mmCIF file of C-alpha atoms in Angstrom:
data_model
loop_
_atom_site.group_PDB
_atom_site.id
_atom_site.type_symbol
_atom_site.label_atom_id
_atom_site.label_comp_id
_atom_site.label_asym_id
_atom_site.label_seq_id
_atom_site.Cartn_x
_atom_site.Cartn_y
_atom_site.Cartn_z
ATOM 1 C CA MET A 1 -30.474 38.880 -92.838
ATOM 2 C CA ASP A 2 -29.470 35.317 -93.145
ATOM 3 C CA VAL A 3 -28.022 33.371 -90.417
ATOM 4 C CA ALA A 4 -24.518 32.938 -91.683
ATOM 5 C CA THR A 5 -24.091 36.888 -92.098
ATOM 6 C CA ALA A 6 -25.584 37.372 -88.620
ATOM 7 C CA ARG A 7 -23.166 35.077 -87.209
ATOM 8 C CA ALA A 8 -20.149 36.626 -88.834
ATOM 9 C CA ALA A 9 -21.435 39.930 -87.696
ATOM 10 C CA ALA A 10 -21.858 38.707 -84.085
ATOM 11 C CA TYR A 11 -18.400 37.084 -83.931
ATOM 12 C CA ALA A 12 -16.616 40.340 -85.377
ATOM 13 C CA PHE A 13 -18.665 42.360 -82.659
ATOM 14 C CA VAL A 14 -17.344 40.441 -79.780
ATOM 15 C CA LEU A 15 -13.781 40.447 -81.051
ATOM 16 C CA GLY A 16 -13.460 43.839 -82.293
ATOM 17 C CA GLU A 17 -16.011 46.057 -80.103
ATOM 18 C CA ALA A 18 -17.839 44.395 -77.321
ATOM 19 C CA GLY A 19 -15.015 44.180 -74.905
ATOM 20 C CA PHE A 20 -16.008 43.052 -71.409
ATOM 21 C CA ALA A 21 -18.578 40.244 -70.923
ATOM 22 C CA GLN A 22 -21.180 39.492 -68.161
ATOM 23 C CA VAL A 23 -20.498 36.019 -66.761
ATOM 24 C CA THR A 24 -23.474 34.491 -64.939
ATOM 25 C CA THR A 25 -22.942 31.464 -62.498
ATOM 26 C CA ILE A 26 -25.140 29.892 -59.952
ATOM 27 C CA ASP A 27 -24.186 30.534 -56.181
ATOM 28 C CA GLN A 28 -24.493 27.956 -53.432
ATOM 29 C CA ASP A 29 -28.192 28.927 -52.777
ATOM 30 C CA GLY A 30 -29.043 28.537 -56.325
ATOM 31 C CA PHE A 31 -29.181 32.104 -57.336
ATOM 32 C CA PRO A 32 -27.592 33.469 -60.500
ATOM 33 C CA VAL A 33 -24.526 35.817 -59.936
ATOM 34 C CA SER A 34 -23.283 37.873 -62.769
ATOM 35 C CA ARG A 35 -19.722 39.433 -63.040
ATOM 36 C CA THR A 36 -18.036 41.657 -65.533
ATOM 37 C CA THR A 37 -14.865 39.841 -66.863
ATOM 38 C CA THR A 38 -12.693 39.226 -70.004
ATOM 39 C CA ALA A 39 -14.086 36.345 -71.988
ATOM 40 C CA PHE A 40 -12.842 35.319 -75.462
ATOM 41 C CA LEU A 41 -15.319 33.808 -78.113
ATOM 42 C CA GLU A 42 -13.769 30.951 -80.085
ATOM 43 C CA PRO A 43 -14.727 30.402 -83.647
ATOM 44 C CA ASP A 44 -16.778 27.171 -82.539
ATOM 45 C CA TRP A 45 -18.693 29.510 -80.222
ATOM 46 C CA SER A 46 -17.150 28.186 -76.991
ATOM 47 C CA VAL A 47 -15.756 30.654 -74.555
ATOM 48 C CA SER A 48 -12.385 30.580 -73.067
ATOM 49 C CA LEU A 49 -11.468 32.396 -69.950
ATOM 50 C CA VAL A 50 -8.363 32.841 -67.811
ATOM 51 C CA GLN A 51 -8.834 34.519 -64.515
ATOM 52 C CA ARG A 52 -7.221 34.826 -61.036
ATOM 53 C CA ALA A 53 -7.355 31.216 -59.275
ATOM 54 C CA GLY A 54 -8.964 32.614 -56.247
ATOM 55 C CA HIS A 55 -12.215 33.701 -57.829
ATOM 56 C CA ARG A 56 -15.399 32.351 -56.167
ATOM 57 C CA ARG A 57 -16.883 31.645 -59.580
ATOM 58 C CA LEU A 58 -14.576 28.551 -59.973
ATOM 59 C CA ASP A 59 -16.135 26.994 -57.013
ATOM 60 C CA GLN A 60 -19.481 27.877 -58.193
ATOM 61 C CA TRP A 61 -18.806 26.245 -61.602
ATOM 62 C CA ARG A 62 -17.357 23.046 -59.780
ATOM 63 C CA ARG A 63 -20.716 22.932 -57.864
ATOM 64 C CA ASP A 64 -22.966 23.542 -60.839
ATOM 65 C CA PRO A 65 -21.270 24.058 -64.201
ATOM 66 C CA HIS A 66 -24.215 25.692 -65.904
ATOM 67 C CA THR A 67 -23.346 29.298 -66.921
ATOM 68 C CA LEU A 68 -24.151 32.036 -69.463
ATOM 69 C CA VAL A 69 -21.634 34.677 -71.157
ATOM 70 C CA CYS A 70 -23.017 37.661 -72.695
ATOM 71 C CA TRP A 71 -21.654 40.465 -74.634
ATOM 72 C CA VAL A 72 -23.820 43.634 -75.027
ATOM 73 C CA GLY A 73 -22.935 46.706 -76.952
ATOM 74 C CA ALA A 74 -24.238 49.654 -79.014
ATOM 75 C CA PRO A 75 -26.925 48.959 -81.692
ATOM 76 C CA ALA A 76 -25.759 48.111 -84.823
ATOM 77 C CA PRO A 77 -25.236 50.853 -87.543
ATOM 78 C CA GLY A 78 -28.490 51.230 -89.415
ATOM 79 C CA ALA A 79 -30.596 49.638 -86.698
ATOM 80 C CA THR A 80 -34.227 50.296 -86.666
ATOM 81 C CA ASN A 81 -37.101 49.345 -84.253
ATOM 82 C CA GLU A 82 -40.022 50.220 -86.328
ATOM 83 C CA ARG A 83 -42.570 48.009 -84.660
ATOM 84 C CA PRO A 84 -41.863 47.532 -81.148
ATOM 85 C CA HIS A 85 -43.663 44.242 -79.883
ATOM 86 C CA VAL A 86 -44.991 45.375 -76.469
ATOM 87 C CA PHE A 87 -43.459 49.008 -75.566
ATOM 88 C CA ASP A 88 -41.820 51.792 -77.317
ATOM 89 C CA ILE A 89 -39.195 53.387 -75.204
ATOM 90 C CA GLY A 90 -37.684 55.484 -77.973
ATOM 91 C CA ARG A 91 -34.312 53.697 -78.269
ATOM 92 C CA LEU A 92 -32.864 51.201 -80.585
ATOM 93 C CA PRO A 93 -32.129 47.562 -79.268
ATOM 94 C CA PRO A 94 -28.430 46.893 -78.337
ATOM 95 C CA ARG A 95 -26.581 44.190 -80.076
ATOM 96 C CA ALA A 96 -26.163 41.006 -77.808
ATOM 97 C CA VAL A 97 -24.386 37.762 -78.100
ATOM 98 C CA ALA A 98 -25.229 35.097 -75.278
ATOM 99 C CA VAL A 99 -23.615 31.763 -75.015
ATOM 100 C CA ARG A 100 -25.381 29.462 -72.558
ATOM 101 C CA GLY A 101 -23.255 26.355 -71.716
ATOM 102 C CA THR A 102 -21.498 24.220 -69.318
ATOM 103 C CA ALA A 103 -18.054 25.264 -67.815
ATOM 104 C CA ALA A 104 -15.006 23.161 -67.219
ATOM 105 C CA VAL A 105 -11.850 24.000 -65.347
ATOM 106 C CA MET A 106 -8.863 23.278 -67.658
ATOM 107 C CA PRO A 107 -5.445 21.864 -67.194
ATOM 108 C CA PRO A 108 -2.571 24.342 -66.788
ATOM 109 C CA ASP A 109 -1.023 23.855 -70.368
ATOM 110 C CA TRP A 110 -4.441 24.968 -71.838
ATOM 111 C CA THR A 111 -4.476 28.084 -69.344
ATOM 112 C CA LEU A 112 -0.849 28.996 -70.351
ATOM 113 C CA ALA A 113 -1.871 28.522 -74.242
ATOM 114 C CA VAL A 114 -4.757 30.881 -73.848
ATOM 115 C CA TYR A 115 -3.161 33.386 -71.807
ATOM 116 C CA ARG A 116 -0.293 33.659 -73.988
ATOM 117 C CA ARG A 117 -2.349 33.972 -77.034
ATOM 118 C CA GLU A 118 -4.540 36.722 -75.590
ATOM 119 C CA VAL A 119 -1.791 38.626 -74.013
ATOM 120 C CA ALA A 120 -0.224 38.685 -77.526
ATOM 121 C CA ARG A 121 -3.160 39.711 -79.015
ATOM 122 C CA GLN A 122 -3.823 42.614 -76.707
ATOM 123 C CA ARG A 123 -0.231 43.839 -76.744
ATOM 124 C CA ALA A 124 -0.478 43.808 -80.477
ATOM 125 C CA ALA A 125 -3.460 46.127 -80.274
ATOM 126 C CA GLY A 126 -1.603 48.600 -77.666
ATOM 127 C CA CYS A 127 -3.208 47.363 -74.601
ATOM 128 C CA THR A 128 0.033 47.248 -72.446
ATOM 129 C CA ARG A 129 -1.079 47.900 -68.766
ATOM 130 C CA ALA A 130 -1.778 44.489 -67.563
ATOM 131 C CA PRO A 131 1.471 42.678 -66.020
ATOM 132 C CA VAL A 132 2.869 39.889 -68.170
ATOM 133 C CA ARG A 133 3.143 36.722 -66.216
ATOM 134 C CA THR A 134 5.949 34.191 -66.296
ATOM 135 C CA ASP A 135 4.971 30.551 -66.963
ATOM 136 C CA ASP A 136 5.322 29.783 -63.257
ATOM 137 C CA GLU A 137 3.218 32.692 -62.416
ATOM 138 C CA VAL A 138 0.362 31.538 -64.401
ATOM 139 C CA ALA A 139 0.412 28.180 -63.105
ATOM 140 C CA ALA A 140 0.620 29.635 -59.727
ATOM 141 C CA GLU A 141 -1.860 32.547 -60.078
ATOM 142 C CA LEU A 142 -4.524 31.687 -62.842
ATOM 143 C CA ALA A 143 -7.048 29.310 -63.701
ATOM 144 C CA GLY A 144 -8.609 28.584 -67.152
ATOM 145 C CA VAL A 145 -12.149 27.606 -67.824
ATOM 146 C CA ARG A 146 -13.650 26.622 -71.029
ATOM 147 C CA ILE A 147 -17.446 26.906 -71.710
ATOM 148 C CA GLU A 148 -18.964 24.441 -74.001
ATOM 149 C CA PRO A 149 -21.637 26.029 -75.710
ATOM 150 C CA ALA A 150 -25.268 24.559 -75.789
ATOM 151 C CA ARG A 151 -27.272 27.447 -76.947
ATOM 152 C CA VAL A 152 -26.355 30.766 -78.697
ATOM 153 C CA ARG A 153 -28.411 33.622 -79.069
ATOM 154 C CA LEU A 154 -27.749 36.783 -81.188
ATOM 155 C CA GLU A 155 -29.898 39.946 -81.028
ATOM 156 C CA GLY A 156 -29.327 43.189 -82.958
ATOM 157 C CA PHE A 157 -27.728 41.578 -85.971
ATOM 158 C CA GLY A 158 -30.668 41.159 -88.184
ATOM 159 C CA VAL A 159 -33.545 43.241 -89.271
ATOM 160 C CA GLY A 160 -35.602 45.138 -86.746
ATOM 161 C CA ALA A 161 -36.106 42.930 -83.691
ATOM 162 C CA GLU A 162 -34.775 39.810 -85.478
ATOM 163 C CA SER A 163 -32.872 37.306 -83.429
ATOM 164 C CA HIS A 164 -31.033 34.092 -84.111
ATOM 165 C CA LEU A 165 -31.057 31.423 -81.771
ATOM 166 C CA TRP A 166 -29.499 27.859 -82.272
ATOM 167 C CA THR A 167 -28.486 24.866 -80.597
ATOM 168 C CA VAL A 168 -24.617 24.044 -80.726
ATOM 169 C CA ARG A 169 -23.729 20.557 -81.408
ATOM 170 C CA ARG A 170 -20.055 19.712 -81.832
ATOM 171 C CA GLY A 171 -19.269 19.930 -85.436
ATOM 172 C CA SER A 172 -22.427 21.765 -86.337
ATOM 173 C CA ALA A 173 -21.266 25.432 -85.343
#
């Protein structure tokens, strides 16, 4: 599969199917820490997050901004695994989109804009159980983070075990 088709399929998978992401930060002892959260893949392969302002990962990103965001889901329709490289476990490989990058805590106006955009998208899709916050509540309770991508890896969007990996340079995604 060509790279452009794989990228389009991966982007559609994250937006329409994948759901939650696994976000990995580095703790104060230098160990990776992963958590499940909502994360929004942008068209330029950056990642936007809006979360409660008290999360420990915000301090971890301030200390070490290197991070990984990964969405994993069911194998692609029609997937095969005819020639496993090392072991045959009798299963098809999942689809995965992994964005490795650098996190930056964003200003309140950016956080509000992303929050409003994503709440509108979720409510339009019928997802209405989360509270809707006022602008003042967003400013007081939430924090926005943008992951500037450095490398992106796609698995399960090609033929067999084919993967796609590229370095993101601003303007080249």
